[in-house]
Coordinates of C-alpha atoms in Angstrom, one line a residue:
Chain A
X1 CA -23.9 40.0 32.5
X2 CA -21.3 42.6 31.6
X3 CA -22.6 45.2 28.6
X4 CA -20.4 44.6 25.6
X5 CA -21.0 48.2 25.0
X6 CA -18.5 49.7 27.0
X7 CA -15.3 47.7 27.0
X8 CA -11.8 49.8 26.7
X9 CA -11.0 49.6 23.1
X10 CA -9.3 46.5 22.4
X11 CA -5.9 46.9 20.2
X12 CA -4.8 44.6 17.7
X13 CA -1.9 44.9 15.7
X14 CA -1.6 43.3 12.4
X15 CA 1.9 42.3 10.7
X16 CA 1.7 42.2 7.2
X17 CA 4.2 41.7 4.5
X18 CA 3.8 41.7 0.6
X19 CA 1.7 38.6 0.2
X20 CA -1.4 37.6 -0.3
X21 CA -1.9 35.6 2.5
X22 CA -1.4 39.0 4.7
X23 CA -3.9 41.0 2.6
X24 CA -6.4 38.0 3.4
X25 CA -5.6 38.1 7.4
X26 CA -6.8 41.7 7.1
X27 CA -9.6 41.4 5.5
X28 CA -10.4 38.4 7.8
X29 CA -9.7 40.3 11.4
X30 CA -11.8 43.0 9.5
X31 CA -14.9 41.0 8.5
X32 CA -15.1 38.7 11.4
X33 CA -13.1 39.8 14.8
X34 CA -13.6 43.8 14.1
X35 CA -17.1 43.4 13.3
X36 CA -17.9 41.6 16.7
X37 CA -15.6 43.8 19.3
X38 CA -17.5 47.6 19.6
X39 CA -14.2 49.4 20.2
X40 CA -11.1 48.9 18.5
X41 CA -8.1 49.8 17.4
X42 CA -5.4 48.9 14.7
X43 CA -2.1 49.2 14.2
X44 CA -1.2 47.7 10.8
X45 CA 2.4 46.3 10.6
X46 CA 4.9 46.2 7.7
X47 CA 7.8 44.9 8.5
X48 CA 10.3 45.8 5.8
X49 CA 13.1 43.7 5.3
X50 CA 16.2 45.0 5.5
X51 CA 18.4 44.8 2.5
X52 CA 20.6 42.1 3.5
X53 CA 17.5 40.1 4.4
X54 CA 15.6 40.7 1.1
X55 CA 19.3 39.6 -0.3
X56 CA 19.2 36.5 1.8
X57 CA 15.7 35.5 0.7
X58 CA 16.8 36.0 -3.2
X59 CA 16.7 32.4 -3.8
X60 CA 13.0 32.5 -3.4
X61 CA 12.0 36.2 -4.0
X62 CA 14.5 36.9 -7.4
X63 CA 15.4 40.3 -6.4
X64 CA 19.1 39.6 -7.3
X65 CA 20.9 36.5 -8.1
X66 CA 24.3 37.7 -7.5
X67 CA 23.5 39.7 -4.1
X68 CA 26.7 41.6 -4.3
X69 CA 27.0 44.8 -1.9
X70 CA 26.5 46.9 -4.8
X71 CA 23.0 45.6 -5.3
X72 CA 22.3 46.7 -1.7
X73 CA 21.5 50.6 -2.6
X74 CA 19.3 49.3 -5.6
X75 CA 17.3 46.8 -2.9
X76 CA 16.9 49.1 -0.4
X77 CA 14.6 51.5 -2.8
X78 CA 13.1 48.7 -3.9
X79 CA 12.3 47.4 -1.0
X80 CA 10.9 51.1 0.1
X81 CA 8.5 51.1 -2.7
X82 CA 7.4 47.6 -1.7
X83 CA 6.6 49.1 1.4
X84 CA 5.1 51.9 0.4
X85 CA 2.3 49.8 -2.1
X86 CA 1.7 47.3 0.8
X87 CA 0.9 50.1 3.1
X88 CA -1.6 51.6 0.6
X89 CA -2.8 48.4 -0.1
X90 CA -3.5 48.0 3.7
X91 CA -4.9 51.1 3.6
X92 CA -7.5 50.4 0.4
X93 CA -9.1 47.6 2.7
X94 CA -9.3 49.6 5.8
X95 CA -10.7 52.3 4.3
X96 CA -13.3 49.7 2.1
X97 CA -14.1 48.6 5.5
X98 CA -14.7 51.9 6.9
X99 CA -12.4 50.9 9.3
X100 CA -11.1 54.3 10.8
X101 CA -8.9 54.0 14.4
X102 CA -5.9 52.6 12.5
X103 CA -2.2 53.4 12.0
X104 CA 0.1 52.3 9.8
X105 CA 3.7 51.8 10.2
X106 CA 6.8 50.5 8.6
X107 CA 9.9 49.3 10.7
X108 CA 12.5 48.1 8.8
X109 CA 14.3 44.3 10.4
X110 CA 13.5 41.3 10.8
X111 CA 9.8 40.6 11.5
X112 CA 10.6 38.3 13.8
X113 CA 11.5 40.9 16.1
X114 CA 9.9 43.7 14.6
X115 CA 6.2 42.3 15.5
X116 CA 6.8 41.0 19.2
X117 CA 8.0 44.3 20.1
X118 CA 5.1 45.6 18.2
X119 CA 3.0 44.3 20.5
X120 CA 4.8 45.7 23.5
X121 CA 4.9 49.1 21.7
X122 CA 1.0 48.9 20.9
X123 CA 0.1 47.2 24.6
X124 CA -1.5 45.0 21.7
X125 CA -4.4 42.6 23.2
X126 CA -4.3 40.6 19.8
X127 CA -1.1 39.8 17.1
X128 CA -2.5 39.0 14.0
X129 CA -0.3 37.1 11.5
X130 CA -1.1 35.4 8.0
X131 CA 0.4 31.6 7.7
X132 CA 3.0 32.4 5.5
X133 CA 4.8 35.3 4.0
X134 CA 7.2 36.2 1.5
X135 CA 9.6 33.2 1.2
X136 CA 6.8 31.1 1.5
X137 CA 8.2 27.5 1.2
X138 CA 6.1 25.0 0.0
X139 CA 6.6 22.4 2.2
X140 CA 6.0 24.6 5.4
X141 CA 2.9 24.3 6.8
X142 CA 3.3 27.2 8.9
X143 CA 5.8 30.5 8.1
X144 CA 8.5 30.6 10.0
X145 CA 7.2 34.3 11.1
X146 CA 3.9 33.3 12.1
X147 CA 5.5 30.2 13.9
X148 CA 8.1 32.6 15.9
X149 CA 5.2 35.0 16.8
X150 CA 2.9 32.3 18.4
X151 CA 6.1 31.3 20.7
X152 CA 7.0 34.4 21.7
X153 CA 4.7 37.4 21.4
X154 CA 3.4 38.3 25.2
X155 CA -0.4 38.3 23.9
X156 CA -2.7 36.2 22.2
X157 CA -2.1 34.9 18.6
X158 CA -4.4 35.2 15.2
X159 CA -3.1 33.0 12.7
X160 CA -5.4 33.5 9.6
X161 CA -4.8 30.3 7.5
X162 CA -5.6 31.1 3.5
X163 CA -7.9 28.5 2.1
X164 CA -6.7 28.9 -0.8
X165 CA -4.7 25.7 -1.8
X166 CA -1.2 26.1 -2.2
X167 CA 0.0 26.6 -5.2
Chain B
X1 CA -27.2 41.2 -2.0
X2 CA -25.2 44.0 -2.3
X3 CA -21.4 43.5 -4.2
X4 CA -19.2 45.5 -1.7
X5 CA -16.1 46.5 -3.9
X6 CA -13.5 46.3 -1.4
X7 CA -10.8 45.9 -3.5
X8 CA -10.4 41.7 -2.5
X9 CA -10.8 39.8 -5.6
X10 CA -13.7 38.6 -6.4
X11 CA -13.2 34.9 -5.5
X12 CA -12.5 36.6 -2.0
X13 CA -15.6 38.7 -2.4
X14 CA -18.0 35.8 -2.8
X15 CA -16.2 33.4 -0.7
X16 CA -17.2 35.8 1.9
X17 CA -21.0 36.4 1.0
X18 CA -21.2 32.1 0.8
X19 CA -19.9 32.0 4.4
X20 CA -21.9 35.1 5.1
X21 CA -24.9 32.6 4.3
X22 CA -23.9 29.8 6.1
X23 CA -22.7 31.2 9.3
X24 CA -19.1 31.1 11.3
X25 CA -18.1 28.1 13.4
X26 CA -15.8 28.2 16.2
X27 CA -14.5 25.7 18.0
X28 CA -12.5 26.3 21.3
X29 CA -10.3 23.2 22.8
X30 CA -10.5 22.8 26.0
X31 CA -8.7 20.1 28.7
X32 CA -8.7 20.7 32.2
X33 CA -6.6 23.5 32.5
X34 CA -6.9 27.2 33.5
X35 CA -5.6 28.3 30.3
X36 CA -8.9 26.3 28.1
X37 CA -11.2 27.8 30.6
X38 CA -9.2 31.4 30.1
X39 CA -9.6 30.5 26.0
X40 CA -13.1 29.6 25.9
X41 CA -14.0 33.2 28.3
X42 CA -11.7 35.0 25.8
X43 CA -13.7 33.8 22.6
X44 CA -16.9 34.4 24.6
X45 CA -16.2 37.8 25.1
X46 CA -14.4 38.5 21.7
X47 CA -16.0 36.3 19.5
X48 CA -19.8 35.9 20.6
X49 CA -21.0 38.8 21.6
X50 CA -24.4 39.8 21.2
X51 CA -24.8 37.8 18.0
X52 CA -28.1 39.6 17.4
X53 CA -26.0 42.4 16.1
X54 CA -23.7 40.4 13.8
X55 CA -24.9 40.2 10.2
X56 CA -24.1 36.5 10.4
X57 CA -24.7 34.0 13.7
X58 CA -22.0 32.4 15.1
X59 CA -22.0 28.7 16.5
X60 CA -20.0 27.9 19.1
X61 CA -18.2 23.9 20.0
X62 CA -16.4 23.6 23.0
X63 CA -14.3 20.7 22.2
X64 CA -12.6 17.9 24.3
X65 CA -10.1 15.2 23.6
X66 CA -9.7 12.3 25.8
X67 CA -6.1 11.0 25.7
X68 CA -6.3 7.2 25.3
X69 CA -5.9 5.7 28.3
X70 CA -3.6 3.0 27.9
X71 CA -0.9 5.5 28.6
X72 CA -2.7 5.0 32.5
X73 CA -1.2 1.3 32.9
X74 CA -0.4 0.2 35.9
X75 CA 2.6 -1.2 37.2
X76 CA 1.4 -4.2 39.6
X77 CA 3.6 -7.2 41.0
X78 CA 6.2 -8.7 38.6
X79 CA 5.0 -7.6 35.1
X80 CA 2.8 -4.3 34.0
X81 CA -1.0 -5.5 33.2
X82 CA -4.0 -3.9 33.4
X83 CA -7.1 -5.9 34.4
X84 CA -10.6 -5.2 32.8
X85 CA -11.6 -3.6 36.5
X86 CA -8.7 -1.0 36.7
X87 CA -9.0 -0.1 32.7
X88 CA -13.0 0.0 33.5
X89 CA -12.3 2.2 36.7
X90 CA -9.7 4.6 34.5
X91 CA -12.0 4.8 32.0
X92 CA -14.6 5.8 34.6
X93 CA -12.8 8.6 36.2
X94 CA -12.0 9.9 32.4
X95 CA -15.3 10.2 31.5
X96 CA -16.2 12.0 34.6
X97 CA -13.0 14.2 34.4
X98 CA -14.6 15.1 31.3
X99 CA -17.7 15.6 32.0
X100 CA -16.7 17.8 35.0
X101 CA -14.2 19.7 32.6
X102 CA -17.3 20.1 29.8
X103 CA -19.7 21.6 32.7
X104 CA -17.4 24.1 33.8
X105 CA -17.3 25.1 30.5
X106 CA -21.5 25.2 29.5
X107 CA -21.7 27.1 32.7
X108 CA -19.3 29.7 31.3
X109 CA -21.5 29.5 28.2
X110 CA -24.6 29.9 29.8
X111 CA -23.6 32.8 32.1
X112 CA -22.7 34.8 28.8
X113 CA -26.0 33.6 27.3
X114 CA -23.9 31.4 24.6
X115 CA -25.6 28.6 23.6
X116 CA -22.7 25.9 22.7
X117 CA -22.6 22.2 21.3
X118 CA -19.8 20.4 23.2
X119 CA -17.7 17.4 21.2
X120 CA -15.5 14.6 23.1
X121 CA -13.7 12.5 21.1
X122 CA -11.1 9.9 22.2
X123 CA -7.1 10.2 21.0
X124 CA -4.7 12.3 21.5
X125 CA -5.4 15.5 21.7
X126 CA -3.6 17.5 19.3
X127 CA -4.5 15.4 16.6
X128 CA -8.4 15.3 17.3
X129 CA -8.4 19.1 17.0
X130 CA -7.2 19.1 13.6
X131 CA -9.8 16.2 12.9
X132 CA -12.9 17.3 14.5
X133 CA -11.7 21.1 12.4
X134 CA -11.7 19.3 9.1
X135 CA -15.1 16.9 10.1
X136 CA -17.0 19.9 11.4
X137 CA -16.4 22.3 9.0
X138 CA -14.9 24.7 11.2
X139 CA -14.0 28.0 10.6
X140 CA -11.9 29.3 13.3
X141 CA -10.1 27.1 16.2
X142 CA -9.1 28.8 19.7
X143 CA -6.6 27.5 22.4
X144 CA -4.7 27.8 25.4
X145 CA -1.3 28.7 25.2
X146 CA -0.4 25.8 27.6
X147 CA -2.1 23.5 28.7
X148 CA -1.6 20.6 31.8
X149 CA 2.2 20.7 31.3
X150 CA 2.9 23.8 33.2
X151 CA 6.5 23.8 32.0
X152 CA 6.8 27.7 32.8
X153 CA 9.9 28.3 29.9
X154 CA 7.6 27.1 27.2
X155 CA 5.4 30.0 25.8
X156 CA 3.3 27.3 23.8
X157 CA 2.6 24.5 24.8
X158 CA 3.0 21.3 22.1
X159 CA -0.7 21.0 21.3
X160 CA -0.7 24.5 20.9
X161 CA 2.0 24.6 18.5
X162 CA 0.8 21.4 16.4
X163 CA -2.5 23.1 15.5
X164 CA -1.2 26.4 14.8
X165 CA 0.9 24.7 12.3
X166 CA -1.5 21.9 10.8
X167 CA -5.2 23.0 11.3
X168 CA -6.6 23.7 8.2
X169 CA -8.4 27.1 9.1
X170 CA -7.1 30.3 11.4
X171 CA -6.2 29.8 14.6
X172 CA -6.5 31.7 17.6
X173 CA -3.7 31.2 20.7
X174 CA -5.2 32.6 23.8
X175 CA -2.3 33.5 26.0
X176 CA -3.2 34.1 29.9
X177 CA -3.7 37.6 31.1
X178 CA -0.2 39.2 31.5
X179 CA -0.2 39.2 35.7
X180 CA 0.2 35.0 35.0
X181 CA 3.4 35.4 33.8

């Protein structure tokens, strides 16, 4: 009948991009996994695409129909200031939550690498991932982030669905 | 009840004081592999603890599926039959695979002080998961990682992989401890 009182701080680590479904997942590991587990901590994830990425994903995003290397430059800060409101976003919740023992980062790639090796950074115990993302397609039923995380990050998997019907 | 402005909308806001009302269910699949037991004792310890001091209670389903046994048949003499005794005697042995499988698991329960419903339902696994998640209202689903196809090069299993992509609430994947791989 182990104490839940003192178990080593368990770390979870959060990838988050600019959608709603990952300002959800947060408040959802927040409200209902935080609030259980004495000791924790966070590391709260942005992975920022980089410019040729975001260009890729212009179909569905609208950054830039043309998506000529000039555009890059003008993406890139874009994409920075992205960044910068997700993180204070992230940051508004935690803070809401009087969540305190949490870091924010932003890695620039592909956040299908970025978030694995996250976890290997952050010795996470937990990866928590929304159900879709940015380019969130509307036949998908899972992102294709969320999906590559489950396969292949080396500790267990949150996937916080949004009840939200899709719209 | 207090309004906590936590900068969520406010559909968010009162979705979560409704469920705050009517409590969280979990439901953790289990067959008979290491890697259920491994999920269940993971959501024991990270999901129920103590629910004296959680603002809401937590219910807990440890959930079976039996596969449909007529993938059992048995090859006898010239053609494949199955005779009412053998399909009787498979069915048998299922449902005391199962209930050895669901015993473990109450005795895992029990030693955390957990009290847990437990739900069999017949079909293929995967599949039933989803169900029994949309028929019992649940709110968050764990699994193993793999399951009884220890195929070592697949870090998720298929079962796995079919309800992180089509049950209709979050889903926890419990991977083993890291000395397993």
């Amino acid at each position: 009948m182990a104490a839940a009182a003192e178990k080593t701080p368990m770390m979870v680590v959060v990838g988050i991009d600019d959608s709603e479904h990952s300002y959800y997942a947060i408040q959802w590991v927040i409200s209902n996994f935080l609030s259980v587990h004495g000791t924790f901590k966070l590391a709260i994830i942005h992975a920022q695409p980089s410019p040729a990425y975001a260009v890729g994903l212009s179909g569905t995003v609208g950054f830039f129909g043309a998506g000529t290397a000039d555009a890059l430059p003008y993406v890139e800060s874009d994409l920075t200031k992205i960044s910068s409101r997700v993180i204070d976003k992230a940051k508004e919740l935690c803070s809401a939550n009087s969540v305190k023992d949490v870091v924010y980062e932003v890695i620039e790639g592909d956040p299908r690498n970025i978030l694995p090796e996250a976890v290997e950074k952050y010795h996470a115990d937990v990866l928590v991932v929304g159900s879709h993302g940015y380019g969130a397609i509307k036949r998908a039923v899972l992102g294709s982030v969320s999906d590559h995380c489950a396969h292949h990050a080396h500790c267990s998997v949150m996937i916080v669905k949004n009840p939200k019907p899709k719209h | 009840m207090a309004e906590q402005e936590s900068g969520a909308t406010a559909e968010q806001a009162a979705a979560k004081m409704k469920a705050e009302e009517e409590g969280m269910r979990v439901m953790v699949a289990i067959d008979e592999s290491d890697g259920g037991l491994y999920a269940l004792s993971w959501t024991l310890d990270h999901f129920m603890a103590s629910s004296s001091t959680l603002a809401r209670p937590r219910s807990l389903i440890v959930f079976h599926a039996q596969q449909p046994f007529q993938q059992f048949v048995v090859p006898a003499g010239q053609g494949v039959f199955v005779s009412a005794s053998v399909t009787d005697s498979m069915r048998k042995a299922q449902e005391e695979n199962s209930a050895h499988v669901l015993a473990r698991a109450m005795k895992f329960c029990e030693e955390r002080n957990v009290i847990a419903e437990t739900l069999v339902m017949d079909g293929e696994p995967k599949e039933m998961i989803c169900q029994a998640v949309q028929q019992m209202s649940v709110d968050l689903v764990v699994v193993g990682s793999r399951g009884l196809g220890k195929f070592k090069r697949a870090f998720l299993g298929s079962v796995s992989d079919y309800v992180a992509h089509h049950a209709k609430c979050p889903v926890v994947i419990v991977k083993p401890p890291k000395e397993d791989h």
